[in-house]
């Protein structure tokens, strides 16, 4: 074989290898890109808007009737009756110290009664440990949800069980003597307490031990004519009218939240009678509210007014706040935007892989996000069903009838 023939044969071999490689590449590409699918899975998505707003409540201020150190007698957010003693005033620090000691002893007495009521003989350490764990978990859950007053209640119960657990470990089984000793200590302390002015609840409702100066400005009486300008002026004014107040009582069993929305959001809200509000800075739980009104003020600003009777100390303290407003929750099948196509008749739908065939199924969507649609399942009319394999990528999908 001549040198020329060798070069010719080598070139032919290289060319053949290149052809084979190219054909293999094309086959691989065709096989890998032929059809890519996505399952039609169940999805629930919320239609949410965000808005700034203010709380509006009916509130009565509680004023100090005397000078000196104040001691609140009710918990923040607690329900009080008309005329109930809310706070005491002490000019003498020693008297205040005695009063606090008496309150602490009273809590110990209640804690011991609670703890011992759960025990038959007071010596079952396994049951005590279970009670401690249960109260810890419940208290943590209440704190996560922002229910501070309820968390404090379980903290007291936890303290009671721990006291009893310690007594059991120390071999103290005469619980009646323990209780009698605490009651004797409290009686001795109470005998030394004298005088002290009191602050009474001006009405029944929920007590809050702080004021912001807007209690007599942002009231339910302004709801019919409320405007964005009026709210902004109220928030900017000094809190002079609350001077001397030590707290307040929310005397209505519902509150309002006035939210600033745009025209498009207002149109959507006017079609609803309820919405769910989320105050991320205040609560872990959602609050379902009635939509009282959606109106435009004289300056063209839209205001949506919500109402609820859900009471929580964080809500009672708050004034201006940002909220997420959940208009509606849509449930259906998740259809990626890449899977939605129009067939030759102009009908919207998705091509689905069924065995070795590709079938067009009409899609009726009820909501859309940036990346997918929420569609209603419709097996009766040949529409999408759960776990249908929708084609999201394929070449000439309209011409594919059989998958090879």
Coordinates of C-alpha atoms in Angstrom, one line a residue:
X1 CA 0.0 0.0 0.0
X2 CA 1.3 3.3 -1.1
X3 CA 1.7 6.3 1.3
X4 CA -1.2 8.1 -0.6
X5 CA -3.5 5.1 -0.1
X6 CA -2.6 5.1 3.7
X7 CA -3.6 8.8 4.0
X8 CA -6.8 8.2 2.0
X9 CA -7.8 5.3 4.2
X10 CA -7.0 7.2 7.4
X11 CA -9.0 10.2 6.2
X12 CA -12.0 8.0 5.3
X13 CA -11.8 6.3 8.8
X14 CA -11.7 9.7 10.5
X15 CA -14.6 10.9 8.5
X16 CA -16.6 7.8 9.3
X17 CA -15.9 8.2 13.0
X18 CA -17.1 11.8 12.8
X19 CA -20.3 10.8 11.1
X20 CA -21.0 8.1 13.7
X21 CA -20.3 10.6 16.5
X22 CA -22.5 13.2 15.0
X23 CA -25.3 10.7 14.5
X24 CA -24.9 9.5 18.0
X25 CA -25.1 13.0 19.3
X26 CA -28.2 13.7 17.4
X27 CA -29.8 10.5 18.6
X28 CA -28.9 11.3 22.2
X29 CA -30.3 14.9 21.9
X30 CA -33.5 13.7 20.3
X31 CA -33.9 11.0 23.0
X32 CA -33.1 13.5 25.9
X33 CA -35.1 16.4 24.5
X34 CA -38.0 14.5 23.0
X35 CA -40.4 14.9 25.8
X36 CA -40.0 16.3 29.4
X37 CA -43.1 16.0 31.6
X38 CA -44.4 17.4 34.9
X39 CA -47.0 15.8 37.1
X40 CA -50.3 17.6 37.7
X41 CA -50.1 17.7 41.5
X42 CA -52.5 19.3 44.0
X43 CA -51.7 22.8 45.1
X44 CA -53.2 25.5 47.3
X45 CA -52.2 29.1 46.8
X46 CA -53.3 32.3 48.5
X47 CA -54.2 35.5 46.9
X48 CA -52.5 38.0 49.2
X49 CA -52.1 41.8 49.3
X50 CA -50.2 43.9 51.8
X51 CA -51.4 47.1 53.3
X52 CA -50.6 49.6 56.1
X53 CA -53.3 50.5 58.5
X54 CA -54.4 51.5 62.0
X55 CA -56.4 49.8 64.8
X56 CA -59.5 51.6 65.9
X57 CA -61.1 50.7 69.2
X58 CA -63.5 52.0 71.8
X59 CA -61.4 52.7 74.9
X60 CA -61.7 54.3 78.3
X61 CA -58.7 55.7 80.0
X62 CA -57.8 54.7 83.6
X63 CA -56.4 57.6 85.6
X64 CA -54.3 57.6 88.8
X65 CA -56.4 58.7 91.8
X66 CA -53.4 59.3 94.0
X67 CA -49.6 59.7 93.8
X68 CA -46.9 57.2 94.7
X69 CA -45.8 53.9 93.2
X70 CA -48.4 52.0 91.2
X71 CA -48.9 48.3 91.3
X72 CA -51.2 46.7 88.7
X73 CA -53.5 44.0 90.1
X74 CA -54.7 42.5 86.8
X75 CA -52.7 41.0 84.0
X76 CA -52.2 42.8 80.7
X77 CA -55.1 41.9 78.4
X78 CA -57.2 40.5 81.2
X79 CA -60.9 40.9 81.1
X80 CA -62.2 43.2 83.9
X81 CA -65.6 44.2 85.3
X82 CA -66.9 47.7 85.8
X83 CA -65.6 49.0 89.1
X84 CA -63.0 46.2 89.5
X85 CA -59.8 47.3 91.2
X86 CA -57.1 47.6 88.6
X87 CA -54.2 49.1 90.5
X88 CA -53.0 50.1 93.9
X89 CA -50.9 53.1 94.9
X90 CA -48.3 53.1 97.7
X91 CA -46.5 56.2 99.1
X92 CA -44.3 54.0 101.3
X93 CA -41.9 51.6 99.5
X94 CA -42.0 49.2 102.4
X95 CA -45.7 48.9 102.0
X96 CA -45.3 48.2 98.3
X97 CA -42.7 45.5 99.1
X98 CA -45.1 43.9 101.6
X99 CA -48.0 44.0 99.1
X100 CA -45.8 42.3 96.5
X101 CA -44.7 39.7 99.0
X102 CA -48.4 39.0 99.8
X103 CA -49.2 38.6 96.1
X104 CA -46.2 36.2 95.6
X105 CA -47.4 34.1 98.6
X106 CA -50.9 34.0 97.1
X107 CA -49.5 32.7 93.8
X108 CA -47.6 30.0 95.7
X109 CA -50.7 29.0 97.5
X110 CA -52.7 28.7 94.3
X111 CA -49.8 26.8 92.6
X112 CA -49.5 24.3 95.5
X113 CA -53.3 23.7 95.4
X114 CA -53.2 23.2 91.6
X115 CA -50.2 20.8 91.8
X116 CA -51.5 18.7 94.7
X117 CA -54.9 18.4 93.0
X118 CA -53.3 16.3 90.3
X119 CA -51.9 13.8 92.6
X120 CA -53.5 11.0 94.6
X121 CA -50.7 10.6 97.1
X122 CA -48.3 13.3 96.0
X123 CA -45.5 10.8 95.3
X124 CA -45.9 9.8 91.7
X125 CA -42.8 11.4 90.2
X126 CA -43.5 10.0 86.7
X127 CA -46.8 11.8 86.6
X128 CA -45.2 15.0 87.9
X129 CA -42.6 14.8 85.1
X130 CA -45.3 14.3 82.5
X131 CA -47.2 17.4 83.9
X132 CA -44.0 19.4 83.7
X133 CA -43.4 18.4 80.1
X134 CA -47.0 19.0 79.1
X135 CA -47.0 22.5 80.6
X136 CA -43.6 23.4 79.0
X137 CA -44.9 22.4 75.6
X138 CA -48.2 24.2 76.0
X139 CA -46.5 27.3 77.3
X140 CA -44.1 27.3 74.3
X141 CA -47.0 26.9 71.9
X142 CA -48.8 29.9 73.5
X143 CA -45.6 32.0 73.2
X144 CA -45.2 31.1 69.6
X145 CA -48.8 32.2 68.9
X146 CA -48.3 35.5 70.7
X147 CA -50.8 34.6 73.5
X148 CA -48.8 36.0 76.3
X149 CA -51.5 36.0 79.0
X150 CA -52.3 32.4 78.3
X151 CA -48.6 31.6 78.4
X152 CA -48.3 33.2 81.8
X153 CA -51.1 31.0 83.0
X154 CA -49.2 27.9 82.0
X155 CA -46.0 29.3 83.5
X156 CA -47.7 29.5 86.8
X157 CA -48.9 25.9 86.5
X158 CA -45.4 24.9 85.5
X159 CA -44.0 26.6 88.6
X160 CA -46.6 24.8 90.7
X161 CA -45.7 21.3 89.4
X162 CA -42.0 22.0 89.9
X163 CA -42.6 23.1 93.5
X164 CA -44.4 19.8 94.1
X165 CA -41.7 17.8 92.3
X166 CA -39.1 19.4 94.6
X167 CA -41.2 18.6 97.7
X168 CA -41.5 15.0 96.6
X169 CA -37.7 14.7 96.1
X170 CA -37.1 16.2 99.6
X171 CA -39.4 13.7 101.1
X172 CA -42.0 16.2 102.1
X173 CA -45.3 14.4 102.0
X174 CA -47.4 16.4 104.5
X175 CA -48.9 18.7 101.9
X176 CA -51.6 20.1 104.2
X177 CA -48.8 21.4 106.5
X178 CA -47.0 23.0 103.5
X179 CA -50.3 24.8 102.5
X180 CA -51.0 25.8 106.1
X181 CA -47.5 27.3 106.4
X182 CA -47.9 29.4 103.3
X183 CA -51.3 30.7 104.3
X184 CA -49.9 31.6 107.8
X185 CA -47.1 33.5 106.1
X186 CA -49.5 35.4 103.9
X187 CA -51.8 36.3 106.9
X188 CA -48.8 37.7 108.8
X189 CA -47.8 39.9 105.8
X190 CA -51.3 41.1 105.1
X191 CA -51.6 42.3 108.8
X192 CA -48.8 44.7 108.1
X193 CA -50.3 46.3 105.0
X194 CA -52.3 49.5 105.6
X195 CA -53.8 52.2 103.4
X196 CA -53.2 52.5 99.7
X197 CA -55.4 54.2 97.1
X198 CA -56.9 52.1 94.3
X199 CA -57.7 52.7 90.6
X200 CA -61.0 51.1 89.5
X201 CA -62.1 50.1 86.0
X202 CA -64.3 52.8 84.5
X203 CA -66.2 50.1 82.5
X204 CA -66.1 46.5 81.7
X205 CA -63.7 45.2 79.0
X206 CA -60.1 44.3 78.5
X207 CA -57.3 46.1 80.4
X208 CA -54.1 47.4 78.8
X209 CA -51.4 49.0 81.0
X210 CA -50.2 51.5 78.4
X211 CA -51.6 54.4 76.4
X212 CA -50.7 56.1 73.1
X213 CA -52.8 59.3 73.2
X214 CA -55.1 58.1 70.4
X215 CA -57.8 56.5 72.6
X216 CA -60.1 59.5 72.3
X217 CA -59.2 60.3 68.6
X218 CA -59.3 57.0 66.7
X219 CA -62.7 55.8 67.9
X220 CA -65.6 53.9 66.2
X221 CA -67.5 57.2 66.0
X222 CA -65.3 58.3 63.1
X223 CA -65.8 55.2 61.0
X224 CA -68.5 56.7 58.8
X225 CA -66.3 59.6 57.7
X226 CA -62.8 58.3 58.2
X227 CA -60.1 59.6 55.8
X228 CA -56.4 58.9 55.3
X229 CA -55.6 62.5 56.1
X230 CA -57.5 62.2 59.4
X231 CA -55.6 59.1 60.4
X232 CA -52.2 60.6 59.5
X233 CA -52.9 63.8 61.5
X234 CA -53.9 61.7 64.5
X235 CA -50.7 59.6 64.3
X236 CA -48.6 62.8 64.1
X237 CA -50.2 64.7 67.0
X238 CA -48.8 64.8 70.5
X239 CA -50.3 62.5 73.1
X240 CA -51.3 65.4 75.5
X241 CA -54.8 64.2 76.2
X242 CA -53.6 61.0 77.9
X243 CA -51.4 62.8 80.5
X244 CA -51.9 61.2 83.9
X245 CA -53.5 58.0 82.5
X246 CA -52.0 54.7 83.8
X247 CA -53.8 52.5 81.3
X248 CA -57.0 51.9 79.5
X249 CA -59.9 49.5 79.2
X250 CA -61.1 48.5 75.7
X251 CA -64.8 48.5 76.4
X252 CA -66.1 47.0 73.2
X253 CA -65.8 43.3 72.4
X254 CA -64.6 44.0 68.8
X255 CA -62.0 46.2 67.1
X256 CA -61.5 47.7 63.7
X257 CA -58.6 47.9 61.3
X258 CA -58.6 50.6 58.7
X259 CA -56.2 49.6 55.8
X260 CA -55.0 51.9 53.0
X261 CA -55.4 50.1 49.6
X262 CA -55.3 51.1 45.9
X263 CA -58.2 51.1 43.5
X264 CA -57.5 47.7 42.1
X265 CA -57.2 46.1 45.6
X266 CA -60.4 47.9 46.6
X267 CA -62.3 46.5 43.7
X268 CA -61.2 43.0 44.7
X269 CA -62.1 43.5 48.4
X270 CA -65.6 44.9 47.5
X271 CA -66.5 41.5 46.1
X272 CA -65.9 39.8 49.4
X273 CA -67.6 39.9 52.8
X274 CA -64.7 38.3 54.8
X275 CA -60.9 38.2 54.6
X276 CA -58.0 36.8 56.7
X277 CA -55.5 39.3 58.2
X278 CA -52.0 38.4 59.2
X279 CA -50.0 40.7 61.5
X280 CA -46.6 39.2 61.3
X281 CA -45.1 41.6 63.9
X282 CA -47.8 40.8 66.4
X283 CA -49.2 37.3 66.1
X284 CA -48.4 33.9 64.8
X285 CA -52.0 33.0 64.1
X286 CA -54.3 34.4 61.4
X287 CA -57.4 36.5 62.2
X288 CA -60.6 36.1 60.2
X289 CA -62.3 39.5 59.8
X290 CA -65.5 40.9 58.4
X291 CA -65.2 43.5 55.7
X292 CA -67.3 46.3 57.0
X293 CA -66.8 48.7 54.1
X294 CA -64.5 49.7 51.3
X295 CA -64.8 53.4 50.5
X296 CA -62.9 56.3 48.9
X297 CA -62.3 59.4 51.0
X298 CA -62.5 63.0 49.7
X299 CA -58.8 62.9 48.7
X300 CA -59.3 59.8 46.5
X301 CA -57.6 57.4 48.9
X302 CA -59.3 54.0 49.3
X303 CA -59.8 52.7 52.8
X304 CA -60.8 49.1 53.6
X305 CA -62.4 48.7 57.0
X306 CA -62.1 45.3 58.8
X307 CA -63.8 44.1 62.0
X308 CA -63.1 41.2 64.4
X309 CA -64.0 40.1 67.9
X310 CA -60.8 38.1 68.4
X311 CA -59.0 39.6 71.4
X312 CA -55.3 39.3 72.1
X313 CA -53.1 41.5 74.3
X314 CA -50.8 42.2 71.3
X315 CA -53.7 43.5 69.2
X316 CA -55.0 45.6 72.1
X317 CA -51.6 47.3 72.4
X318 CA -51.0 47.9 68.7
X319 CA -52.0 51.0 66.7
X320 CA -50.4 51.5 63.3
X321 CA -49.4 48.2 61.7
X322 CA -48.7 46.4 58.4
X323 CA -50.9 43.5 57.5
X324 CA -51.1 40.8 54.9
X325 CA -54.7 40.5 53.7
X326 CA -55.6 37.0 52.4
X327 CA -58.4 37.5 49.9
X328 CA -58.9 33.9 48.9
X329 CA -57.3 30.5 48.9
X330 CA -57.4 28.6 45.6
X331 CA -57.0 24.8 45.4
X332 CA -56.6 22.8 42.3
X333 CA -53.9 21.2 40.0
X334 CA -50.6 22.9 39.4
X335 CA -49.9 23.5 35.7
X336 CA -46.5 25.0 34.9
X337 CA -46.7 27.9 32.4
X338 CA -44.5 25.9 30.0
X339 CA -47.2 23.2 29.8
X340 CA -50.1 25.5 28.8
X341 CA -50.6 25.6 25.0
X342 CA -53.3 26.3 22.4
X343 CA -54.3 23.6 20.0
X344 CA -55.3 24.1 16.4
X345 CA -58.8 25.2 17.5
X346 CA -57.4 27.9 19.8
X347 CA -58.4 26.0 22.9
X348 CA -56.1 26.3 25.9
X349 CA -54.9 23.1 27.5
X350 CA -51.9 20.8 28.1
X351 CA -50.6 17.9 26.1
X352 CA -50.4 14.9 28.4
X353 CA -48.5 11.6 28.1
X354 CA -50.8 8.6 28.3
X355 CA -48.8 5.4 27.8
X356 CA -47.3 5.7 24.3
X357 CA -49.7 8.5 23.2
X358 CA -49.8 12.3 23.7
X359 CA -53.3 13.6 24.3
X360 CA -54.5 17.2 24.4
X361 CA -56.5 18.0 27.6
X362 CA -58.3 21.3 28.0
X363 CA -57.3 23.4 31.0
X364 CA -59.5 25.9 32.9
X365 CA -57.5 27.8 35.4
X366 CA -58.8 29.8 38.4
X367 CA -55.7 31.5 39.5
X368 CA -52.1 32.2 38.2
X369 CA -48.8 33.0 39.7
X370 CA -45.5 34.0 38.0
X371 CA -44.6 30.4 37.3
X372 CA -47.8 28.3 37.2
X373 CA -51.6 28.2 36.9
X374 CA -54.0 26.7 39.4
X375 CA -56.5 24.6 37.3
X376 CA -59.7 22.8 38.1
X377 CA -59.6 19.1 37.6
X378 CA -62.2 18.0 35.1
X379 CA -62.1 14.2 34.4
X380 CA -65.7 14.1 33.3
X381 CA -65.1 16.4 30.3
X382 CA -61.7 15.0 29.4
X383 CA -59.8 17.6 31.3
X384 CA -56.8 17.3 33.6
X385 CA -56.8 14.8 36.4
X386 CA -54.5 14.3 39.4
X387 CA -51.0 13.1 38.4
X388 CA -51.5 13.5 34.7
X389 CA -48.1 13.8 33.0
X390 CA -48.1 17.2 31.3
X391 CA -45.6 17.8 28.5
X392 CA -43.5 20.9 29.4
X393 CA -40.8 20.5 26.7
X394 CA -40.9 18.7 23.3
X395 CA -40.2 19.2 19.6
X396 CA -43.2 19.7 17.4
X397 CA -45.6 18.7 20.2
X398 CA -48.7 19.3 18.0
X399 CA -47.5 16.7 15.5
X400 CA -46.7 14.0 18.1
X401 CA -49.3 11.3 18.2
X402 CA -47.2 8.3 19.3
X403 CA -44.1 8.3 21.4
X404 CA -41.4 6.1 20.0

